[in-house]
Tab-separated table of C-alpha atoms in Angstrom:
chain	number	residue	atom	x	y	z
A	1	SER	CA	41.738	85.014	37.815
A	2	PHE	CA	44.582	83.290	35.708
A	3	THR	CA	43.505	80.656	32.324
A	4	ASP	CA	46.510	79.313	31.038
A	5	GLU	CA	46.491	78.477	27.081
A	6	GLY	CA	46.330	74.801	27.829
A	7	ILE	CA	42.630	75.344	28.593
A	8	LEU	CA	41.402	78.129	26.959
A	9	GLY	CA	43.561	77.113	23.864
A	10	GLN	CA	40.482	74.203	24.070
A	11	HIS	CA	38.048	76.545	22.969
A	12	LEU	CA	40.126	79.452	20.824
A	13	ASP	CA	41.126	78.393	17.509
A	14	LEU	CA	44.271	80.877	18.443
A	15	THR	CA	46.007	82.913	15.816
A	16	GLN	CA	49.313	83.435	18.185
A	17	PRO	CA	50.741	81.899	21.453
A	18	LEU	CA	49.169	84.594	24.206
A	19	MET	CA	52.093	83.439	27.011
A	20	PRO	CA	55.099	82.288	24.738
A	21	PHE	CA	57.221	82.835	27.706
A	22	TYR	CA	55.048	80.777	30.693
A	23	GLN	CA	55.579	77.958	27.741
A	24	SER	CA	59.252	78.002	27.784
A	25	LEU	CA	59.456	78.301	31.463
A	26	LEU	CA	56.956	75.747	32.437
A	27	PRO	CA	59.877	72.758	31.420
A	28	GLU	CA	61.557	73.943	34.583
A	29	CYS	CA	59.043	73.721	36.882
A	30	ARG	CA	56.800	71.728	39.200
A	31	ARG	CA	54.048	72.063	37.434
A	32	GLY	CA	49.793	70.934	36.986
A	33	LEU	CA	46.143	71.946	37.760
A	34	VAL	CA	44.861	72.186	41.363
A	35	TYR	CA	41.478	72.113	42.724
A	36	MET	CA	40.409	75.513	44.248
A	37	PRO	CA	37.004	75.314	46.258
A	38	LYS	CA	34.621	77.568	44.160
A	39	ALA	CA	34.047	78.235	40.239
A	40	GLY	CA	35.245	81.000	38.922
A	41	GLY	CA	34.941	83.006	41.655
A	42	GLY	CA	36.031	82.729	45.966
A	43	THR	CA	39.476	84.240	46.410
A	44	SER	CA	39.713	84.242	49.994
A	45	GLU	CA	38.410	80.524	50.465
A	46	SER	CA	41.372	79.966	47.688
A	47	GLU	CA	43.702	81.469	49.598
A	48	PHE	CA	42.442	80.438	52.661
A	49	GLU	CA	42.589	76.622	51.315
A	50	VAL	CA	46.302	77.488	49.840
A	51	LEU	CA	47.701	79.371	52.994
A	52	SER	CA	46.534	77.013	56.040
A	53	GLY	CA	46.693	73.329	54.003
A	54	LEU	CA	42.874	73.204	55.378
A	55	ARG	CA	39.130	72.569	53.583
A	56	SER	CA	37.060	75.716	53.460
A	57	LYS	CA	34.349	73.613	53.638
A	58	TYR	CA	32.396	75.635	50.718
A	59	ALA	CA	29.398	75.635	52.790
A	60	VAL	CA	30.827	79.045	55.086
A	61	ASN	CA	33.681	81.170	53.981
A	62	PRO	CA	36.138	80.647	56.839
A	63	TYR	CA	37.166	84.902	56.195
A	64	SER	CA	33.962	85.876	56.931
A	65	ILE	CA	33.128	84.480	60.506
A	66	GLY	CA	36.906	85.818	61.315
A	67	LEU	CA	39.643	83.202	62.519
A	68	PRO	CA	40.900	82.418	65.188
A	69	PRO	CA	45.195	82.197	65.336
A	70	ILE	CA	45.968	79.196	63.033
A	71	ARG	CA	49.096	77.423	61.884
A	72	SER	CA	50.146	78.507	58.365
A	73	ALA	CA	52.558	78.682	56.378
A	74	PRO	CA	53.654	82.296	57.030
A	75	ASP	CA	53.174	81.347	61.045
A	76	ILE	CA	55.627	78.093	60.639
A	77	LEU	CA	57.877	80.535	58.397
A	78	ARG	CA	58.391	83.099	60.625
A	79	ASP	CA	59.408	80.449	63.015
A	80	LYS	CA	62.018	79.225	61.118
A	81	GLY	CA	63.590	83.475	60.595
A	82	TYR	CA	61.508	84.840	57.885
A	83	VAL	CA	59.665	88.010	57.519
A	84	ALA	CA	55.902	87.011	56.223
A	85	SER	CA	54.552	90.073	54.016
A	86	ALA	CA	51.380	90.090	51.994
A	87	ILE	CA	50.734	92.772	49.067
A	88	HIS	CA	47.907	93.164	47.816
A	89	TRP	CA	47.599	96.407	45.843
A	90	HIS	CA	43.167	96.762	46.040
A	91	VAL	CA	40.875	97.724	48.485
A	92	GLY	CA	42.407	95.794	51.128
A	93	VAL	CA	39.026	95.670	53.273
A	94	PHE	CA	37.734	92.505	51.624
A	95	TYR	CA	37.199	89.955	53.552
A	96	ASN	CA	37.767	91.206	56.121
A	97	ARG	CA	42.119	90.633	54.949
A	98	TYR	CA	43.518	93.233	57.857
A	99	HIS	CA	42.338	91.023	60.568
A	100	ASN	CA	42.596	87.175	59.014
A	101	LEU	CA	45.914	87.812	57.816
A	102	ARG	CA	46.994	88.626	61.125
A	103	MET	CA	45.641	85.935	62.461
A	104	GLN	CA	48.070	83.712	59.900
A	105	GLY	CA	51.081	85.616	60.814
A	106	PHE	CA	51.674	88.003	58.561
A	107	ASP	CA	53.855	90.601	59.676
A	108	SER	CA	52.446	93.102	57.171
A	109	PHE	CA	49.962	93.556	55.152
A	110	LYS	CA	49.777	96.418	52.349
A	111	THR	CA	47.156	97.741	49.719
A	112	LEU	CA	45.843	100.923	48.578
A	113	ASP	CA	44.418	102.015	51.874
A	114	THR	CA	48.318	101.809	53.103
A	115	THR	CA	49.790	104.402	50.181
A	116	GLY	CA	49.222	107.157	48.102
A	117	TYR	CA	51.391	105.679	45.363
A	118	ALA	CA	50.145	106.024	41.645
A	119	PHE	CA	49.894	102.472	40.533
A	120	ARG	CA	49.657	102.181	36.732
A	121	ARG	CA	46.858	99.912	35.577
A	122	ILE	CA	45.138	98.454	32.729
A	123	GLY	CA	41.826	98.642	32.236
A	124	SER	CA	39.500	98.660	35.881
A	125	TYR	CA	42.521	96.751	38.261
A	126	VAL	CA	46.753	97.297	38.879
A	127	ALA	CA	48.901	96.185	36.709
A	128	ASP	CA	50.974	92.529	37.670
A	129	SER	CA	53.992	94.785	36.795
A	130	GLU	CA	53.356	96.374	40.149
A	131	HIS	CA	53.523	94.110	42.226
A	132	TYR	CA	56.395	91.939	41.147
A	133	ALA	CA	58.471	95.293	40.972
A	134	SER	CA	56.892	95.542	45.451
A	135	ALA	CA	57.761	91.946	45.631
A	136	MET	CA	61.258	92.503	45.074
A	137	GLU	CA	62.037	96.110	46.989
A	138	GLN	CA	60.635	93.619	49.673
A	139	LEU	CA	63.438	91.299	48.834
A	140	ARG	CA	65.508	93.964	48.422
A	141	ARG	CA	65.397	95.505	51.106
A	142	SER	CA	64.823	93.608	54.404
A	143	GLU	CA	67.880	91.197	55.603
A	144	GLU	CA	65.644	88.476	56.802
A	145	ARG	CA	64.477	85.644	54.173
A	146	ASP	CA	61.197	86.202	52.840
A	147	PHE	CA	57.638	84.898	52.624
A	148	VAL	CA	56.299	87.503	49.968
A	149	PHE	CA	52.133	86.508	49.273
A	150	LEU	CA	51.060	88.080	46.364
A	151	LEU	CA	47.301	88.779	45.712
A	152	THR	CA	47.087	90.338	42.009
A	153	MET	CA	44.592	92.239	40.657
A	154	GLN	CA	45.393	92.454	36.767
A	155	ASN	CA	42.640	89.809	35.372
A	156	HIS	CA	40.128	90.063	37.969
A	157	GLY	CA	36.792	90.655	36.178
A	158	GLY	CA	34.809	92.209	34.802
A	159	TYR	CA	35.495	92.315	31.355
A	160	THR	CA	32.738	94.423	29.238
A	161	TYR	CA	34.327	98.087	31.104
A	162	PHE	CA	37.059	98.624	28.102
A	163	ASP	CA	37.470	97.521	24.784
A	164	PHE	CA	41.032	96.651	25.235
A	165	ARG	CA	41.446	96.884	20.887
A	166	GLU	CA	40.163	100.296	21.524
A	167	GLU	CA	41.963	100.889	24.374
A	168	TYR	CA	45.284	99.651	24.136
A	169	GLY	CA	45.294	98.504	20.701
A	170	ALA	CA	45.163	95.039	21.123
A	171	SER	CA	44.684	92.538	18.476
A	172	THR	CA	41.107	89.571	18.539
A	173	PRO	CA	43.591	86.990	18.483
A	174	PHE	CA	41.107	84.202	17.534
A	175	THR	CA	39.342	83.347	14.928
A	176	ASN	CA	36.390	81.900	15.973
A	177	GLU	CA	33.128	83.637	15.174
A	178	PHE	CA	31.143	84.703	18.009
A	179	SER	CA	28.515	87.804	19.591
A	180	PRO	CA	29.794	91.046	20.419
A	181	VAL	CA	30.054	90.574	23.376
A	182	THR	CA	31.552	88.290	24.159
A	183	GLU	CA	33.575	88.285	21.405
A	184	ARG	CA	35.247	91.476	22.970
A	185	VAL	CA	34.835	90.067	26.337
A	186	ALA	CA	37.583	86.997	24.870
A	187	ALA	CA	39.591	89.354	23.484
A	188	ASN	CA	39.854	91.309	26.135
A	189	TYR	CA	41.215	88.387	28.328
A	190	CYS	CA	43.417	87.550	25.979
A	191	TYR	CA	45.607	90.786	25.859
A	192	LEU	CA	45.713	89.996	30.314
A	193	LEU	CA	47.369	87.611	29.705
A	194	GLN	CA	49.597	88.801	26.963
A	195	GLN	CA	50.105	92.003	29.385
A	196	SER	CA	50.472	88.853	32.807
A	197	ASP	CA	52.943	87.250	30.601
A	198	LEU	CA	55.265	90.294	29.801
A	199	ALA	CA	55.281	91.106	33.251
A	200	LEU	CA	56.088	87.393	34.273
A	201	ALA	CA	59.358	86.974	31.805
A	202	GLU	CA	60.863	90.985	33.258
A	203	TRP	CA	60.031	89.647	36.867
A	204	ILE	CA	61.291	85.709	36.246
A	205	ASP	CA	64.417	87.733	34.818
A	206	GLN	CA	65.252	89.938	37.895
A	207	LEU	CA	64.973	86.444	40.255
A	208	ARG	CA	67.775	84.413	38.079
A	209	ARG	CA	70.195	87.901	38.344
A	210	PHE	CA	69.153	88.068	42.248
A	211	GLU	CA	71.584	87.231	44.556
A	212	GLU	CA	69.385	85.302	47.071
A	213	PRO	CA	68.062	81.793	46.328
A	214	THR	CA	64.049	82.090	45.149
A	215	VAL	CA	60.890	80.252	44.645
A	216	VAL	CA	58.210	81.188	42.917
A	217	ILE	CA	54.270	79.862	43.534
A	218	PHE	CA	52.257	81.174	41.565
A	219	PHE	CA	48.802	79.653	41.087
A	220	SER	CA	45.388	80.552	39.949
A	221	ASP	CA	42.882	80.933	42.599
A	222	HIS	CA	39.533	80.432	40.377
A	223	LEU	CA	39.014	79.813	36.536
A	224	ALA	CA	38.347	83.200	35.003
A	225	PRO	CA	34.556	85.101	35.739
A	226	LEU	CA	34.139	85.864	31.807
A	227	GLY	CA	30.184	85.500	33.274
A	228	THR	CA	27.373	82.853	32.280
A	229	ASP	CA	26.674	83.484	28.918
A	230	VAL	CA	30.116	84.287	27.444
A	231	LEU	CA	31.580	80.686	28.763
A	232	LYS	CA	29.019	79.252	27.542
A	233	GLU	CA	29.089	80.516	24.411
A	234	ILE	CA	32.973	79.868	24.356
A	235	GLY	CA	32.798	76.434	25.417
A	236	LEU	CA	34.360	77.072	29.076
A	237	PRO	CA	33.164	74.352	32.093
A	238	ILE	CA	30.720	76.324	34.261
A	239	SER	CA	30.362	73.615	36.769
A	240	GLY	CA	31.840	70.163	37.566
A	241	ASP	CA	35.368	69.765	38.652
A	242	ASP	CA	37.446	71.199	35.216
A	243	ALA	CA	35.298	74.741	36.360
A	244	HIS	CA	37.501	73.977	39.502
A	245	ARG	CA	40.910	72.985	38.088
A	246	VAL	CA	43.291	75.701	37.869
A	247	PRO	CA	47.057	75.547	36.600
A	248	TYR	CA	50.142	76.086	38.897
A	249	PHE	CA	53.481	75.538	38.827
A	250	ILE	CA	57.049	76.194	40.875
A	251	TRP	CA	59.652	77.366	39.720
């Protein structure tokens, strides 16, 4: 559920940068927008398309029917000597991922169901920083080359369970006048992006000093599902091509 300032800043009158590190990193990267199959949801279909290079056909979620063994990025890289790991610090049964990721060639799939570790959370979900730390642990532990697929959860909706301004002392980094619900949702989401930026900065710094050459492919599975009423009030797209285009970079 990632949206960068290039999209969000067209609709919010921001009083401060939300992701200064991300913005400074982009000139080093190949970057742009990628078209995802669903607007504001459909994580598994985005995941399927990115990993396999196949279209999900939109009418039927491929994960819902249970995949047969297919040629996919982890499968291809395993043939080249990589260890393929998927990490998702959330409940693993959604979208039948234990089966579907195995059918795509992953050697392991780590979830909250496979560990008793008490991860740091921001709001309802495990922080980005915990996912990045787990990726580094995998990279350091494995002697082989690694393909690590991270399914982060920090910025996932909903956005009304907490008010991060009360919970964490977050600011309201825009001057727009919105309804109370929209203001809270927008402020919460901006705070999550700020936390994403801090975690990304720390991770990239670690990778710059890491002894193995590493490529990071960072992409959003869909634009943030802030809620139809909130999206309309802010002016963010809820339909059409703009609602399907999400940012990515390759570093």
